[in-house]
Short mmCIF file of C-alpha atoms in Angstrom, two decimals:
data_model
loop_
_atom_site.label_atom_id
_atom_site.label_comp_id
_atom_site.label_asym_id
_atom_site.label_seq_id
_atom_site.Cartn_x
_atom_site.Cartn_y
_atom_site.Cartn_z
CA MET K 1 127.23 109.16 110.82
CA LYS K 2 129.84 110.12 108.21
CA GLU K 3 127.25 109.81 105.42
CA PHE K 4 124.84 112.04 107.36
CA ILE K 5 127.53 114.73 107.82
CA VAL K 6 128.49 114.64 104.13
CA ARG K 7 124.82 114.78 103.11
CA THR K 8 124.18 117.71 105.46
CA LEU K 9 127.22 119.72 104.34
CA SER K 10 126.50 119.29 100.63
CA GLY K 11 122.84 120.16 101.24
CA VAL K 12 123.72 123.32 103.19
CA LEU K 13 126.15 124.43 100.44
CA TYR K 14 123.50 123.86 97.76
CA ILE K 15 120.80 125.72 99.71
CA SER K 16 123.14 128.60 100.48
CA ILE K 17 124.07 129.09 96.81
CA VAL K 18 120.42 128.96 95.71
CA ILE K 19 119.20 131.41 98.39
CA ILE K 20 122.05 133.89 97.82
CA SER K 21 121.41 133.95 94.05
CA MET K 22 117.67 134.49 94.56
CA PHE K 23 118.05 137.49 96.82
CA THR K 24 120.98 139.11 94.98
CA SER K 25 119.24 140.06 91.73
CA HIS K 26 117.08 138.69 88.94
CA GLU K 27 120.18 138.37 86.74
CA TRP K 28 122.03 136.26 89.29
CA PHE K 29 118.92 134.14 89.81
CA MET K 30 118.59 133.52 86.07
CA ALA K 31 122.31 132.80 85.67
CA LEU K 32 122.33 130.20 88.45
CA PHE K 33 119.18 128.48 87.26
CA PHE K 34 120.46 128.39 83.70
CA ILE K 35 123.53 126.53 85.00
CA LEU K 36 121.38 124.24 87.16
CA SER K 37 119.11 123.50 84.19
CA ILE K 38 122.09 122.60 81.97
CA VAL K 39 123.46 120.17 84.56
CA THR K 40 120.02 118.68 85.22
CA LEU K 41 119.35 118.28 81.49
CA SER K 42 122.70 116.51 81.02
CA GLU K 43 121.81 114.07 83.81
CA PHE K 44 118.36 113.50 82.32
CA LEU K 45 119.81 112.85 78.84
CA LYS K 46 122.16 110.23 80.30
CA LEU K 47 119.19 108.68 82.10
CA ILE K 48 117.17 108.29 78.88
CA HIS K 49 120.26 107.32 76.85
CA LEU K 50 120.15 110.25 74.43
CA LYS K 51 122.97 112.44 73.13
CA SER K 52 121.51 115.69 71.87
CA ILE K 53 122.95 119.15 71.20
CA LEU K 54 119.43 120.17 70.12
CA ALA K 55 118.14 119.65 73.69
CA TYR K 56 120.58 122.27 75.03
CA ILE K 57 119.65 124.71 72.24
CA LEU K 58 115.97 124.22 73.09
CA LEU K 59 116.70 124.77 76.78
CA ALA K 60 118.48 128.07 76.13
CA GLY K 61 115.79 129.20 73.67
CA PHE K 62 112.87 128.38 75.96
CA LEU K 63 114.45 130.04 78.99
CA TYR K 64 115.23 133.18 76.99
CA PHE K 65 111.97 133.57 75.09
CA PHE K 66 109.62 132.57 77.91
CA SER K 67 111.46 133.65 81.06
CA TYR K 68 112.24 137.10 79.69
CA SER K 69 108.70 137.62 78.30
CA ILE K 70 109.84 137.81 74.68
CA PHE K 71 106.74 135.76 73.89
CA ASP K 72 103.35 137.15 74.94
CA ASP K 73 101.08 135.79 77.67
CA ASN K 74 99.14 133.60 75.23
CA ALA K 75 102.28 131.63 74.39
CA VAL K 76 103.06 131.17 78.09
CA THR K 77 99.50 129.99 78.73
CA LEU K 78 99.71 127.49 75.88
CA LEU K 79 103.01 126.15 77.20
CA LEU K 80 101.48 125.90 80.69
CA ILE K 81 98.52 123.86 79.41
CA LEU K 82 100.77 121.50 77.43
CA CYS K 83 103.21 121.15 80.33
CA CYS K 84 100.46 120.32 82.85
CA PHE K 85 98.91 117.84 80.41
CA VAL K 86 102.21 116.02 79.88
CA ASN K 87 102.93 115.99 83.62
CA LEU K 88 99.52 114.46 84.34
CA PHE K 89 100.16 111.96 81.55
CA LEU K 90 103.42 111.00 83.28
CA LEU K 91 101.48 110.53 86.53
CA LYS K 92 99.08 108.21 84.72
CA ASP K 93 102.04 106.20 83.42
CA VAL K 94 103.52 105.93 86.92
CA LEU K 95 100.27 104.59 88.34
CA TRP K 96 99.08 102.23 85.61
CA VAL K 97 101.80 101.54 83.03
CA SER K 98 104.78 99.26 83.54
CA LYS K 99 107.10 101.44 81.43
CA ILE K 100 106.84 105.16 80.70
CA PRO K 101 106.46 105.46 76.88
CA MET K 102 108.00 108.95 76.84
CA PHE K 103 111.13 107.44 78.31
CA GLU K 104 111.50 105.20 75.25
CA LYS K 105 109.70 106.59 72.19
CA LYS K 106 108.81 110.21 72.91
CA LYS K 107 111.97 111.49 74.53
CA TYR K 108 111.76 115.03 73.16
CA VAL K 109 108.22 115.40 74.48
CA ALA K 110 109.52 114.67 77.98
CA ILE K 111 112.59 116.87 77.49
CA ILE K 112 110.60 119.91 76.31
CA LEU K 113 107.27 119.70 78.12
CA TYR K 114 108.43 118.10 81.35
CA LEU K 115 112.03 119.08 82.10
CA ILE K 116 112.68 122.30 80.16
CA SER K 117 109.18 123.68 80.77
CA GLY K 118 109.54 122.85 84.47
CA PHE K 119 112.56 125.16 84.63
CA VAL K 120 110.75 127.83 82.60
CA PHE K 121 107.89 128.02 85.11
CA LEU K 122 110.36 127.84 87.97
CA THR K 123 111.91 131.08 86.69
CA LEU K 124 108.48 132.63 86.02
CA ILE K 125 107.09 132.05 89.54
CA PRO K 126 108.75 135.17 91.05
CA LEU K 127 107.85 137.47 88.10
CA HIS K 128 104.66 139.55 88.10
CA ASP K 129 104.07 142.67 85.99
CA GLY K 130 107.78 142.90 85.31
CA ASN K 131 108.66 142.83 89.01
CA PHE K 132 111.00 140.23 90.48
CA ILE K 133 109.73 138.95 93.85
CA PRO K 134 112.42 136.60 95.25
CA GLU K 135 110.33 135.90 98.36
CA LEU K 136 107.92 133.88 96.21
CA ILE K 137 110.44 131.49 94.68
CA GLY K 138 112.39 131.37 97.94
CA GLY K 139 109.19 130.42 99.74
CA VAL K 140 108.42 127.68 97.22
CA PHE K 141 111.89 126.18 97.71
CA PHE K 142 111.46 126.26 101.49
CA LEU K 143 108.11 124.47 101.15
CA ILE K 144 109.75 121.74 99.06
CA TRP K 145 112.74 121.46 101.41
CA PHE K 146 110.55 121.21 104.52
CA ASN K 147 108.36 118.65 102.76
CA ASP K 148 111.36 116.50 101.76
CA SER K 149 113.03 116.77 105.18
CA PHE K 150 109.94 115.95 107.22
CA ALA K 151 108.97 113.15 104.82
CA TYR K 152 112.44 111.63 105.22
CA LEU K 153 112.51 111.93 109.03
CA ILE K 154 108.93 110.74 109.65
CA GLY K 155 109.13 108.00 107.03
CA LYS K 156 112.44 106.67 108.34
CA ASN K 157 111.33 106.59 111.98
CA PHE K 158 107.61 105.87 111.79
CA GLY K 159 106.87 104.70 108.24
CA LYS K 160 105.04 101.38 107.94
CA ARG K 161 102.55 101.55 105.08
CA LYS K 162 104.15 101.77 101.64
CA LEU K 163 103.03 104.62 99.41
CA LEU K 164 103.91 103.07 96.02
CA GLU K 165 106.28 100.20 96.74
CA ARG K 166 106.82 99.01 93.16
CA ILE K 167 108.18 102.45 92.22
CA SER K 168 109.84 103.69 95.43
CA PRO K 169 110.09 101.04 98.19
CA LYS K 170 111.26 103.53 100.83
CA LYS K 171 108.36 105.98 100.49
CA THR K 172 105.56 105.52 103.03
CA VAL K 173 102.13 106.99 103.68
CA GLU K 174 103.38 108.23 107.06
CA GLY K 175 106.33 109.90 105.36
CA PHE K 176 104.05 111.63 102.86
CA LEU K 177 101.76 112.92 105.63
CA GLY K 178 104.79 114.03 107.63
CA GLY K 179 106.09 115.91 104.58
CA LEU K 180 102.71 117.58 104.11
CA ALA K 181 102.71 118.65 107.76
CA GLY K 182 106.25 119.98 107.37
CA ALA K 183 105.29 122.01 104.29
CA VAL K 184 102.27 123.49 106.10
CA LEU K 185 104.51 124.40 109.04
CA ALA K 186 106.90 126.08 106.59
CA SER K 187 104.01 128.03 105.05
CA PHE K 188 103.14 129.44 108.47
CA LEU K 189 106.78 130.41 109.16
CA ILE K 190 107.14 132.03 105.72
CA PHE K 191 103.96 134.05 106.20
CA LYS K 192 105.08 135.27 109.63
CA CYS K 193 108.46 136.33 108.22
CA LEU K 194 106.76 138.22 105.39
CA GLU K 195 104.35 139.78 107.85
CA ALA K 196 107.32 141.11 109.83
CA TYR K 197 109.60 142.22 106.98
CA GLN K 198 107.49 142.47 103.80
CA PRO K 199 103.93 143.14 105.03
CA GLU K 200 102.78 144.48 101.64
CA LEU K 201 103.23 141.01 100.14
CA THR K 202 100.84 139.45 102.66
CA LEU K 203 97.97 141.50 101.21
CA THR K 204 98.04 139.29 98.11
CA TYR K 205 99.83 136.21 99.41
CA THR K 206 97.83 135.55 102.58
CA LEU K 207 98.35 132.72 105.05
CA MET K 208 95.68 130.67 103.27
CA VAL K 209 97.50 131.15 99.95
CA TRP K 210 100.73 129.89 101.48
CA ILE K 211 98.96 126.91 103.08
CA LEU K 212 97.41 125.97 99.73
CA MET K 213 100.79 126.43 98.09
CA ALA K 214 102.25 124.05 100.70
CA VAL K 215 99.66 121.44 99.72
CA PHE K 216 100.51 121.91 96.04
CA ALA K 217 104.24 121.65 96.76
CA SER K 218 103.81 118.53 98.89
CA VAL K 219 101.42 116.64 96.61
CA PHE K 220 102.96 117.54 93.24
CA GLY K 221 106.50 117.43 94.66
CA THR K 222 105.93 113.85 95.84
CA ILE K 223 104.52 112.92 92.43
CA GLY K 224 107.57 114.45 90.76
CA ASP K 225 109.84 112.38 92.98
CA LEU K 226 107.91 109.20 92.12
CA ILE K 227 108.13 109.96 88.40
CA GLN K 228 111.88 110.43 88.65
CA SER K 229 112.13 107.19 90.64
CA LYS K 230 110.37 105.37 87.81
CA PHE K 231 112.71 106.96 85.24
CA LYS K 232 115.68 105.72 87.28
CA ARG K 233 114.13 102.28 87.72
CA GLN K 234 113.66 101.96 83.95
CA ALA K 235 117.25 103.15 83.41
CA GLY K 236 118.53 100.72 86.04
CA VAL K 237 120.39 103.33 88.12
CA LYS K 238 120.22 104.41 91.77
CA ASP K 239 121.00 108.13 91.31
CA SER K 240 120.86 110.49 88.35
CA GLY K 241 124.40 111.74 89.03
CA ILE K 242 127.18 112.17 91.58
CA LEU K 243 127.48 115.96 91.75
CA MET K 244 126.07 116.26 95.28
CA PRO K 245 127.66 113.83 97.78
CA GLY K 246 125.00 112.03 99.80
CA HIS K 247 122.20 113.24 97.51
CA GLY K 248 123.14 112.03 94.02
CA GLY K 249 122.75 114.41 91.12
CA LEU K 250 121.04 117.76 90.72
CA TYR K 251 118.08 116.04 89.08
CA ASP K 252 117.69 114.04 92.30
CA ARG K 253 117.42 117.32 94.23
CA LEU K 254 115.24 119.22 91.76
CA ASP K 255 112.84 116.50 90.56
CA SER K 256 110.10 117.59 92.98
CA ILE K 257 110.13 121.29 92.14
CA ILE K 258 110.55 120.70 88.39
CA PHE K 259 107.29 118.76 88.34
CA ALA K 260 105.46 121.03 90.78
CA SER K 261 106.49 124.39 89.27
CA PRO K 262 103.86 124.65 86.48
CA PHE K 263 101.02 123.82 88.89
CA ILE K 264 102.30 126.30 91.49
CA TYR K 265 102.74 128.94 88.76
CA ALA K 266 99.15 128.39 87.58
CA PHE K 267 97.88 128.68 91.15
CA LEU K 268 99.83 131.92 91.74
CA GLN K 269 98.50 133.39 88.49
CA ILE K 270 94.96 132.73 89.69
CA VAL K 271 95.72 134.29 93.08
CA TYR K 272 97.35 137.33 91.45
CA TYR K 273 94.50 138.05 89.05
CA VAL K 274 91.73 137.35 91.57
CA SER K 275 93.32 139.64 94.14
#
């Protein structure tokens, strides 16, 4: 019971800080996520046993040049293609390879095109034509949170069939389906809130768009969690850090959305241009 209370309180504090920064201003949003990315990168570097000042310089450079549109759209598209390719390569390694090669020999590939690029597209999701739309990134976080919460509750109480036992023994098929249902429920609630308070956004981001986004968040978020589980298994640790009591480190909390962000960004770009 004590562990549940600690986990809940730290989770509520984390969610409150993230939501407040999103809806305050673009500058506050960028400032918070720059801090979150630094902490997450430090945890990831410890996980892969690498000390690197260059990684932090690359993080700052990528967030500045890509997130503030210093580079043109072609550069962003190229980064998106490379990021998605590397993420799918990581998925292949999780499914069929005993050890992830990028964890051992190609560390900077994983740092740049998995972790740093994940944060870049996370900060680009709410930006369209120079406008900052916090409802988009807030909605994506709610989809991930509902997915994780429902997956945990359904998996713990009803889970029987293992999803990928050799990587994450606690994950079950029932938990995954419960998480997907939770994300779809969240998409419906988000759309209804927008319909009531920001109806102009629902012209582009319809209920079907939010439902599809929920599927993306659930599927790719679960994959991201499995990839991080394999990283931790190779490193021989239970959690990536101790910053959040009951949850582990920030990387433990953000692994799903880091992996999912480029795919969600690509989907939103398609929706935006088609509409």
